[in-house]
Tab-separated table of C-alpha atoms and ligand atoms in Angstrom:
chain	number	residue	atom	x	y	z
A	180	MET	CA	19.692	16.256	3.328
A	181	THR	CA	16.947	18.525	5.059
A	182	THR	CA	14.317	20.503	3.266
A	183	ARG	CA	16.543	23.557	3.662
A	184	ASP	CA	19.076	22.061	1.233
A	185	PHE	CA	16.585	22.073	-1.460
A	186	LEU	CA	15.774	25.909	-1.316
A	187	GLY	CA	16.419	27.770	-4.528
A	188	LYS	CA	19.370	29.864	-5.393
A	189	GLU	CA	18.786	33.519	-4.931
A	190	ASN	CA	20.579	34.574	-8.253
A	191	TYR	CA	18.823	33.620	-11.383
A	192	ASN	CA	18.438	34.959	-14.838
A	193	ILE	CA	15.126	33.925	-16.528
A	194	SER	CA	14.434	33.854	-20.293
A	195	SER	CA	11.697	32.167	-22.414
A	196	GLU	CA	12.547	28.575	-22.908
A	197	THR	CA	10.991	25.303	-24.205
A	198	VAL	CA	12.071	22.038	-22.388
A	199	SER	CA	10.904	18.435	-22.898
A	200	GLU	CA	11.281	15.397	-20.700
A	201	SER	CA	9.897	11.808	-20.325
A	202	CYS	CA	9.351	9.884	-17.037
A	203	PRO	CA	8.132	6.367	-16.516
A	204	SER	CA	5.337	4.948	-14.127
A	205	ASN	CA	6.142	2.805	-11.247
A	206	ILE	CA	4.420	0.021	-9.397
A	207	ALA	CA	5.073	-0.334	-5.660
A	208	LEU	CA	5.936	-3.764	-3.981
A	209	ILE	CA	5.852	-2.414	-0.304
A	210	LYS	CA	2.995	0.322	-0.481
A	211	TYR	CA	2.840	3.779	0.584
A	212	TRP	CA	-0.621	4.489	1.952
A	213	GLY	CA	-0.891	7.040	4.355
A	214	LYS	CA	1.001	10.434	4.832
A	215	TYR	CA	1.760	13.312	7.052
A	216	LYS	CA	1.860	17.182	6.297
A	217	ASP	CA	4.066	18.155	3.369
A	218	GLN	CA	3.788	14.713	1.693
A	219	ILE	CA	5.870	12.964	4.264
A	220	PRO	CA	5.060	9.180	4.013
A	221	ALA	CA	3.860	7.295	6.973
A	222	ASN	CA	6.095	4.361	5.934
A	223	PRO	CA	8.762	3.626	3.562
A	224	SER	CA	7.947	1.992	0.148
A	225	ILE	CA	9.748	0.161	-2.612
A	226	SER	CA	8.718	0.112	-6.269
A	227	TYR	CA	9.838	-1.191	-9.662
A	228	THR	CA	10.212	1.528	-12.258
A	229	LEU	CA	8.408	0.547	-15.469
A	230	ASN	CA	9.878	0.718	-18.944
A	231	HIS	CA	7.058	1.533	-21.535
A	232	CYS	CA	4.410	3.279	-19.507
A	233	LYS	CA	5.707	6.897	-19.650
A	234	THR	CA	4.533	10.507	-19.780
A	235	ASN	CA	6.202	12.641	-22.364
A	236	THR	CA	6.004	16.461	-21.343
A	237	THR	CA	6.925	19.753	-22.996
A	238	ILE	CA	6.839	23.006	-21.055
A	239	GLU	CA	6.833	26.263	-22.768
A	240	PHE	CA	7.889	28.875	-20.318
A	241	LEU	CA	7.227	32.486	-21.257
A	242	ALA	CA	9.417	34.736	-19.066
A	243	ASN	CA	8.026	37.818	-17.545
A	244	GLU	CA	4.355	37.330	-18.579
A	245	VAL	CA	1.709	37.169	-15.737
A	246	PHE	CA	1.853	33.752	-14.004
A	247	SER	CA	-0.675	31.321	-15.481
A	248	VAL	CA	-0.674	27.722	-16.454
A	249	GLN	CA	-2.450	26.178	-19.523
A	250	THR	CA	-2.196	22.353	-19.905
A	251	PHE	CA	-3.059	20.005	-22.821
A	252	LEU	CA	-3.252	16.265	-22.460
A	253	SER	CA	-2.882	14.595	-25.773
A	254	GLY	CA	-3.832	17.895	-27.573
A	255	ASN	CA	-6.922	18.414	-25.546
A	256	GLU	CA	-7.105	21.344	-23.072
A	257	GLU	CA	-7.398	20.225	-19.469
A	258	VAL	CA	-8.519	23.080	-17.128
A	259	LYS	CA	-8.766	20.975	-13.907
A	260	PHE	CA	-5.182	19.729	-14.316
A	261	ALA	CA	-3.929	23.268	-14.956
A	262	GLU	CA	-5.514	24.349	-11.655
A	263	LYS	CA	-3.737	21.604	-9.885
A	264	ILE	CA	-0.286	22.558	-11.563
A	265	GLU	CA	-0.912	26.140	-10.583
A	266	LYS	CA	-1.280	25.292	-7.011
A	267	TYR	CA	1.700	22.935	-7.219
A	268	PHE	CA	3.965	25.677	-8.659
A	269	LYS	CA	2.839	28.155	-5.925
A	270	ASN	CA	3.665	25.506	-3.313
A	271	ILE	CA	7.164	24.899	-4.498
A	272	GLU	CA	8.177	28.473	-5.069
A	273	GLN	CA	10.685	28.373	-2.183
A	274	TYR	CA	12.685	25.689	-4.042
A	275	LEU	CA	12.414	27.404	-7.469
A	276	PRO	CA	12.247	31.110	-6.778
A	277	TRP	CA	11.695	32.083	-10.459
A	278	ILE	CA	8.743	29.871	-10.861
A	279	LEU	CA	5.961	32.434	-10.645
A	280	LYS	CA	7.695	34.915	-13.008
A	281	GLY	CA	6.113	33.679	-16.303
A	282	LYS	CA	3.474	31.859	-18.230
A	283	TYR	CA	3.437	28.022	-18.809
A	284	ILE	CA	1.980	25.998	-21.711
A	285	ILE	CA	2.310	22.503	-20.716
A	286	LYS	CA	1.698	19.694	-23.234
A	287	THR	CA	1.633	16.184	-22.060
A	288	GLU	CA	1.044	12.639	-23.520
A	289	ASN	CA	0.925	9.222	-21.904
A	290	THR	CA	2.323	6.220	-23.881
A	291	PHE	CA	-0.479	4.226	-22.099
A	292	PRO	CA	-4.201	4.703	-22.726
A	293	HIS	CA	-5.503	7.681	-20.750
A	294	SER	CA	-8.699	5.898	-19.321
A	295	SER	CA	-6.851	2.795	-18.400
A	296	GLY	CA	-6.589	3.583	-14.659
A	297	ILE	CA	-3.018	3.131	-14.787
A	298	ALA	CA	-1.533	5.989	-12.333
A	299	SER	CA	-0.414	8.841	-14.513
A	300	SER	CA	0.316	11.044	-11.608
A	301	ALA	CA	3.629	9.328	-10.815
A	302	SER	CA	4.920	9.606	-14.456
A	303	GLY	CA	3.149	13.008	-14.864
A	304	PHE	CA	4.681	14.753	-12.000
A	305	GLY	CA	7.955	12.996	-12.656
A	306	ALA	CA	8.048	14.479	-15.896
A	307	ILE	CA	7.080	17.836	-14.929
A	308	ALA	CA	9.634	17.948	-12.106
A	309	LYS	CA	12.394	16.994	-14.639
A	310	CYS	CA	11.327	19.749	-16.817
A	311	MET	CA	11.368	22.387	-13.997
A	312	MET	CA	14.921	21.299	-13.115
A	313	LYS	CA	16.055	21.657	-16.690
A	314	LEU	CA	14.555	25.178	-16.530
A	315	ASP	CA	16.221	25.798	-13.140
A	316	GLU	CA	19.623	24.721	-14.430
A	317	THR	CA	19.293	27.212	-17.363
A	318	PHE	CA	18.254	30.195	-15.082
A	319	SER	CA	20.462	29.353	-11.907
A	320	GLY	CA	23.244	27.142	-13.057
A	321	LYS	CA	23.848	23.541	-13.032
A	322	ASP	CA	24.361	21.208	-10.144
A	323	SER	CA	25.924	17.798	-10.274
A	324	ASP	CA	23.565	15.227	-12.045
A	325	GLU	CA	23.182	13.508	-8.651
A	326	VAL	CA	22.029	16.562	-6.808
A	327	SER	CA	19.874	17.687	-9.765
A	328	LEU	CA	18.122	14.250	-9.884
A	329	GLN	CA	17.638	14.217	-6.041
A	330	LYS	CA	15.983	17.723	-6.151
A	331	ALA	CA	13.739	16.492	-9.185
A	332	SER	CA	12.644	13.611	-6.906
A	333	PHE	CA	12.055	16.009	-4.005
A	334	LEU	CA	9.946	18.288	-6.105
A	335	ALA	CA	8.053	15.300	-7.846
A	336	ARG	CA	7.174	14.195	-4.283
A	337	LEU	CA	5.389	17.426	-3.497
A	338	GLY	CA	3.297	16.941	-6.590
A	339	SER	CA	2.495	13.267	-5.934
A	340	GLY	CA	4.172	11.145	-3.449
A	341	SER	CA	4.820	8.014	-5.385
A	342	ALA	CA	6.094	10.131	-8.192
A	343	CYS	CA	9.337	10.763	-6.476
A	344	ARG	CA	10.343	7.162	-7.120
A	345	SER	CA	9.965	7.351	-10.859
A	346	LEU	CA	13.037	9.382	-11.167
A	347	TYR	CA	15.151	6.346	-10.941
A	348	SER	CA	15.300	3.033	-12.749
A	349	GLY	CA	15.227	-0.517	-11.346
A	350	LEU	CA	14.110	-0.786	-7.759
A	351	VAL	CA	13.470	2.371	-5.844
A	352	VAL	CA	12.948	3.337	-2.116
A	353	TRP	CA	11.166	6.229	-0.792
A	354	GLY	CA	10.778	6.766	3.021
A	355	GLU	CA	13.360	6.435	5.824
A	356	SER	CA	14.224	2.751	6.441
A	357	ASP	CA	16.963	1.377	8.731
A	358	GLU	CA	17.326	-1.281	6.022
A	359	VAL	CA	18.287	1.011	3.280
A	360	GLU	CA	21.351	3.331	3.458
A	361	GLY	CA	20.604	6.876	2.608
A	362	SER	CA	16.763	6.477	2.450
A	363	SER	CA	14.798	9.628	3.066
A	364	ASP	CA	11.227	10.847	3.511
A	365	LEU	CA	12.046	13.796	1.294
A	366	PHE	CA	13.151	12.047	-1.902
A	367	ALA	CA	13.623	8.608	-3.256
A	368	VAL	CA	16.763	6.655	-3.539
A	369	LYS	CA	17.896	3.975	-6.145
A	370	TYR	CA	18.045	0.483	-4.457
A	371	SER	CA	21.532	-0.805	-5.164
A	372	ASP	CA	21.468	-3.098	-8.199
A	373	ASP	CA	24.243	-5.077	-6.593
A	374	GLU	CA	21.957	-6.066	-3.737
A	375	ILE	CA	19.315	-7.533	-6.275
A	376	HIS	CA	19.496	-11.063	-7.439
A	377	SER	CA	19.429	-11.556	-11.198
A	378	VAL	CA	16.033	-13.283	-11.302
A	379	PHE	CA	14.421	-9.923	-10.093
A	380	LYS	CA	16.096	-7.861	-12.820
A	381	ASP	CA	14.392	-9.474	-15.758
A	382	PHE	CA	10.732	-8.996	-14.814
A	383	ASN	CA	7.433	-8.459	-16.524
A	384	ASP	CA	4.497	-6.360	-15.408
A	385	TRP	CA	1.321	-6.827	-17.552
A	386	VAL	CA	-1.402	-4.542	-16.392
A	387	LEU	CA	-4.912	-6.208	-16.787
A	388	LEU	CA	-7.344	-3.298	-17.379
A	389	ILE	CA	-10.171	-4.633	-15.317
A	390	HIS	CA	-11.995	-1.321	-15.062
A	391	GLU	CA	-11.143	1.578	-17.404
A	392	GLY	CA	-12.190	5.116	-16.184
A	393	VAL	CA	-12.026	7.375	-13.166
A	394	LYS	CA	-12.035	5.448	-9.809
A	395	SER	CA	-14.680	6.102	-7.047
A	396	VAL	CA	-12.261	7.357	-4.389
A	397	SER	CA	-9.008	9.188	-5.314
A	398	SER	CA	-5.612	8.491	-3.677
A	399	THR	CA	-5.691	11.870	-1.867
A	400	VAL	CA	-8.943	10.879	-0.143
A	401	GLY	CA	-7.736	7.352	0.420
A	402	HIS	CA	-4.425	8.573	2.161
A	403	GLY	CA	-6.527	10.969	4.242
A	404	LEU	CA	-8.691	8.110	5.527
A	405	MET	CA	-5.639	6.575	7.016
A	406	ASN	CA	-5.678	9.367	9.578
A	407	THR	CA	-8.759	7.917	11.271
A	408	ASN	CA	-8.214	4.158	10.428
A	409	PRO	CA	-7.735	2.277	13.841
A	410	TYR	CA	-5.391	-0.251	12.146
A	411	ALA	CA	-3.062	2.519	10.530
A	412	GLU	CA	-0.345	2.448	13.082
A	413	ARG	CA	-0.080	-1.303	12.905
A	414	ARG	CA	0.064	-1.019	9.085
A	415	PHE	CA	2.824	1.472	9.067
A	416	GLN	CA	4.844	-0.568	11.386
A	417	GLU	CA	4.290	-3.667	9.362
A	418	ALA	CA	5.404	-1.971	6.172
A	419	ARG	CA	8.613	-0.854	7.969
A	420	GLU	CA	9.170	-4.268	9.158
A	421	ASN	CA	8.537	-5.882	5.731
A	422	PHE	CA	11.906	-4.236	4.615
A	423	VAL	CA	13.715	-6.694	6.601
A	424	PRO	CA	12.539	-9.877	4.673
A	425	MET	CA	12.461	-7.925	1.502
A	426	LYS	CA	16.045	-7.089	1.643
A	427	GLU	CA	16.971	-10.648	2.278
A	428	ILE	CA	14.702	-11.945	-0.551
A	429	LEU	CA	16.108	-9.521	-3.105
A	430	LYS	CA	19.603	-10.627	-2.290
A	431	SER	CA	19.009	-14.277	-2.247
A	432	GLY	CA	16.477	-14.569	-5.151
A	433	ASP	CA	13.806	-16.446	-2.991
A	434	MET	CA	10.945	-16.224	-5.405
A	435	LYS	CA	8.344	-17.934	-3.314
A	436	ALA	CA	8.971	-15.535	-0.349
A	437	PHE	CA	8.858	-12.626	-2.858
A	438	ILE	CA	5.442	-13.575	-4.155
A	439	LYS	CA	4.106	-14.248	-0.615
A	440	LEU	CA	5.283	-10.738	0.530
A	441	VAL	CA	4.228	-8.854	-2.642
A	442	GLU	CA	0.776	-10.269	-2.623
A	443	HIS	CA	0.309	-9.654	1.123
A	444	GLU	CA	1.168	-6.028	0.584
A	445	ALA	CA	-1.313	-5.578	-2.397
A	446	LEU	CA	-4.042	-7.130	-0.289
A	447	THR	CA	-3.181	-5.231	2.868
A	448	LEU	CA	-3.415	-1.977	0.872
A	449	HIS	CA	-6.924	-2.851	-0.211
A	450	ALA	CA	-7.742	-4.275	3.351
A	451	MET	CA	-6.928	-0.821	4.753
A	452	MET	CA	-9.538	0.891	2.216
A	453	MET	CA	-12.113	-1.745	3.472
A	454	MET	CA	-11.325	-0.832	7.100
A	455	SER	CA	-11.616	3.006	6.590
A	456	ASP	CA	-14.512	4.893	7.750
A	457	PRO	CA	-16.314	5.437	5.403
A	458	ALA	CA	-15.187	2.052	3.881
A	459	PHE	CA	-14.586	1.749	0.176
A	460	ILE	CA	-13.612	-0.948	-2.281
A	461	LEU	CA	-11.744	-0.429	-5.458
A	462	MET	CA	-11.438	-4.017	-6.357
A	463	LYS	CA	-14.178	-5.201	-8.881
A	464	LYS	CA	-15.545	-8.675	-9.516
A	465	GLY	CA	-12.946	-9.229	-12.331
A	466	THR	CA	-9.984	-8.347	-9.913
A	467	LEU	CA	-11.177	-11.099	-7.490
A	468	GLU	CA	-11.787	-13.499	-10.359
A	469	VAL	CA	-8.335	-13.029	-11.588
A	470	ILE	CA	-6.679	-13.264	-8.293
A	471	ASN	CA	-8.316	-16.588	-7.597
A	472	LYS	CA	-7.322	-18.015	-11.071
A	473	ILE	CA	-3.697	-16.941	-10.419
A	474	TRP	CA	-3.745	-18.807	-7.097
A	475	ASP	CA	-5.182	-21.938	-8.852
A	476	PHE	CA	-2.736	-21.581	-11.553
A	477	ARG	CA	0.212	-21.413	-9.132
A	478	ARG	CA	-1.192	-24.419	-7.093
A	479	GLU	CA	-1.391	-26.525	-10.255
A	480	THR	CA	1.836	-25.521	-12.139
A	481	GLU	CA	4.085	-23.897	-9.515
A	482	LEU	CA	5.017	-21.321	-11.989
A	483	PRO	CA	5.763	-17.736	-10.759
A	484	LEU	CA	2.875	-15.700	-11.751
A	485	PHE	CA	1.670	-13.445	-9.095
A	486	PHE	CA	-0.084	-10.066	-8.806
A	487	THR	CA	0.130	-6.778	-7.189
A	488	LEU	CA	-2.568	-3.849	-6.993
A	489	ASP	CA	-2.364	-0.238	-6.937
A	490	ALA	CA	-5.335	1.980	-5.675
A	491	GLY	CA	-7.658	0.703	-8.364
A	492	ALA	CA	-9.308	-2.452	-9.834
A	493	ASN	CA	-6.535	-3.229	-12.465
A	494	VAL	CA	-4.329	-6.363	-11.726
A	495	HIS	CA	-0.651	-5.963	-12.303
A	496	LEU	CA	0.598	-9.481	-13.275
A	497	LEU	CA	4.315	-10.055	-12.307
A	498	PHE	CA	6.317	-12.876	-13.591
A	499	PRO	CA	10.180	-13.250	-14.450
A	500	ASN	CA	11.739	-14.176	-17.534
A	501	ASP	CA	13.107	-17.372	-16.307
A	502	GLY	CA	12.198	-19.909	-19.070
A	503	SER	CA	8.498	-20.244	-17.747
A	504	GLU	CA	7.199	-16.941	-19.332
A	505	GLU	CA	5.829	-18.442	-22.487
A	506	LYS	CA	3.520	-20.804	-20.588
A	507	ILE	CA	2.453	-17.862	-18.280
A	508	LYS	CA	1.814	-15.585	-21.083
A	509	THR	CA	-0.514	-18.293	-22.856
A	510	PHE	CA	-2.265	-18.742	-19.618
A	511	ILE	CA	-2.921	-14.927	-19.284
A	512	GLU	CA	-4.125	-14.699	-22.903
A	513	ASN	CA	-6.487	-17.651	-22.616
A	514	GLU	CA	-7.662	-17.276	-19.071
A	515	LEU	CA	-7.190	-13.938	-17.562
A	516	LEU	CA	-7.962	-11.535	-20.478
A	517	GLN	CA	-11.634	-12.420	-20.494
A	518	HIS	CA	-11.879	-10.558	-17.048
A	519	THR	CA	-10.944	-7.318	-18.454
A	520	GLN	CA	-13.494	-4.678	-19.762
A	521	LYS	CA	-12.255	-4.612	-23.479
A	522	ASN	CA	-9.434	-7.228	-23.607
A	523	GLY	CA	-7.298	-4.393	-22.342
A	524	VAL	CA	-3.697	-5.274	-21.217
A	525	VAL	CA	-0.636	-3.092	-21.116
A	526	LYS	CA	2.468	-5.141	-21.442
A	527	ASP	CA	5.354	-3.664	-19.692
A	528	VAL	CA	8.790	-4.779	-18.255
A	529	MET	CA	10.890	-3.392	-15.267
A	530	SER	CA	13.496	-0.988	-16.264
A	531	PHE	CA	17.146	-2.189	-15.299
B	601	PMV	O1	1.283	8.931	-5.135
B	601	PMV	P1	-0.123	8.828	-4.784
B	601	PMV	O2	-0.668	9.810	-3.832
B	601	PMV	O3	-0.958	8.721	-5.914
B	601	PMV	O4	-0.237	7.372	-3.971
B	601	PMV	C1	-0.016	6.261	-4.521
B	601	PMV	C2	-0.356	5.027	-3.537
B	601	PMV	C3	-0.219	3.602	-4.169
B	601	PMV	O5	0.016	3.669	-5.500
B	601	PMV	C4	-1.460	3.032	-3.837
B	601	PMV	C5	1.004	2.848	-3.281
B	601	PMV	C6	2.375	3.342	-3.963
B	601	PMV	O6	3.266	3.107	-3.012
B	601	PMV	O7	2.454	3.653	-5.111
């Protein structure tokens, strides 16, 4: 597929409609950090889609009114978000030619705490893209479910790169990789469930809310700083190469190798931030304390508790339901929760 394949249909018939959609968040195992023009990722990434952390969105489209966007987050009007969506809609007009021919009232709610620092842009743009595809199908006719989902992923990517992975459940790849058939820089694809060992299909992600609130450097700025980072090319290459062991690990169920690779990816992401100019650090004291406690715990018990990080201070605690989870959960409650700001933890599982 090329960008041209996603261009909108010339014939459409608009009417006032209200549509609702829901989309989960995701957490990357091999990270996307660095991009080119038009949200083309500098390297492929793979993520788990979550189950409970979701954004629910309702869009009211008032046909033939002057184009404008009004947004509400949990009932409160959000002017800054509306400006962002207005820009986004103008940017995707070539793919949805009717998009500027009306007024929008967008109501959105997250199932996770707003201030938690859990990325809401992935689930948020995922839900908006799904709503827009629903409107598009009403106005221009329906495509097959597969094409429609792919276009939703394509549109979500143009809102927030990682959002394009949230359209699919299970493990999801975005960015061209020789290791994943059909993978693309333009949209995400589902990683075949048949290629995943059962131990990776029943997995927990407990997010420790180390620092609630707005982070000091946004993802947009962070991606941009990769343009001048002297280690960027090596990093992009490494992420590409990491798909080779990742594919083998997912197939064989090699938990030890999985843990090593996933933690390495998380630390590399943050190392890139520290090697940017200007440098920045998103981890907090609690992040490091938790990481060290996890390593001690693993050394002592050999139980499969490990971590990943996104672009923030929170720690995603990953562990399988393989019989060891009760001991791990007790350890988290007794030893790790104390490093959060307000005993904050969001308990999620991977969606399979
Ligand atoms: O989609 P963005 O621009 O918010 O970037 C997200 C980047 C990471 O969360 C740090 C990694 C990833 O692959 O999701």
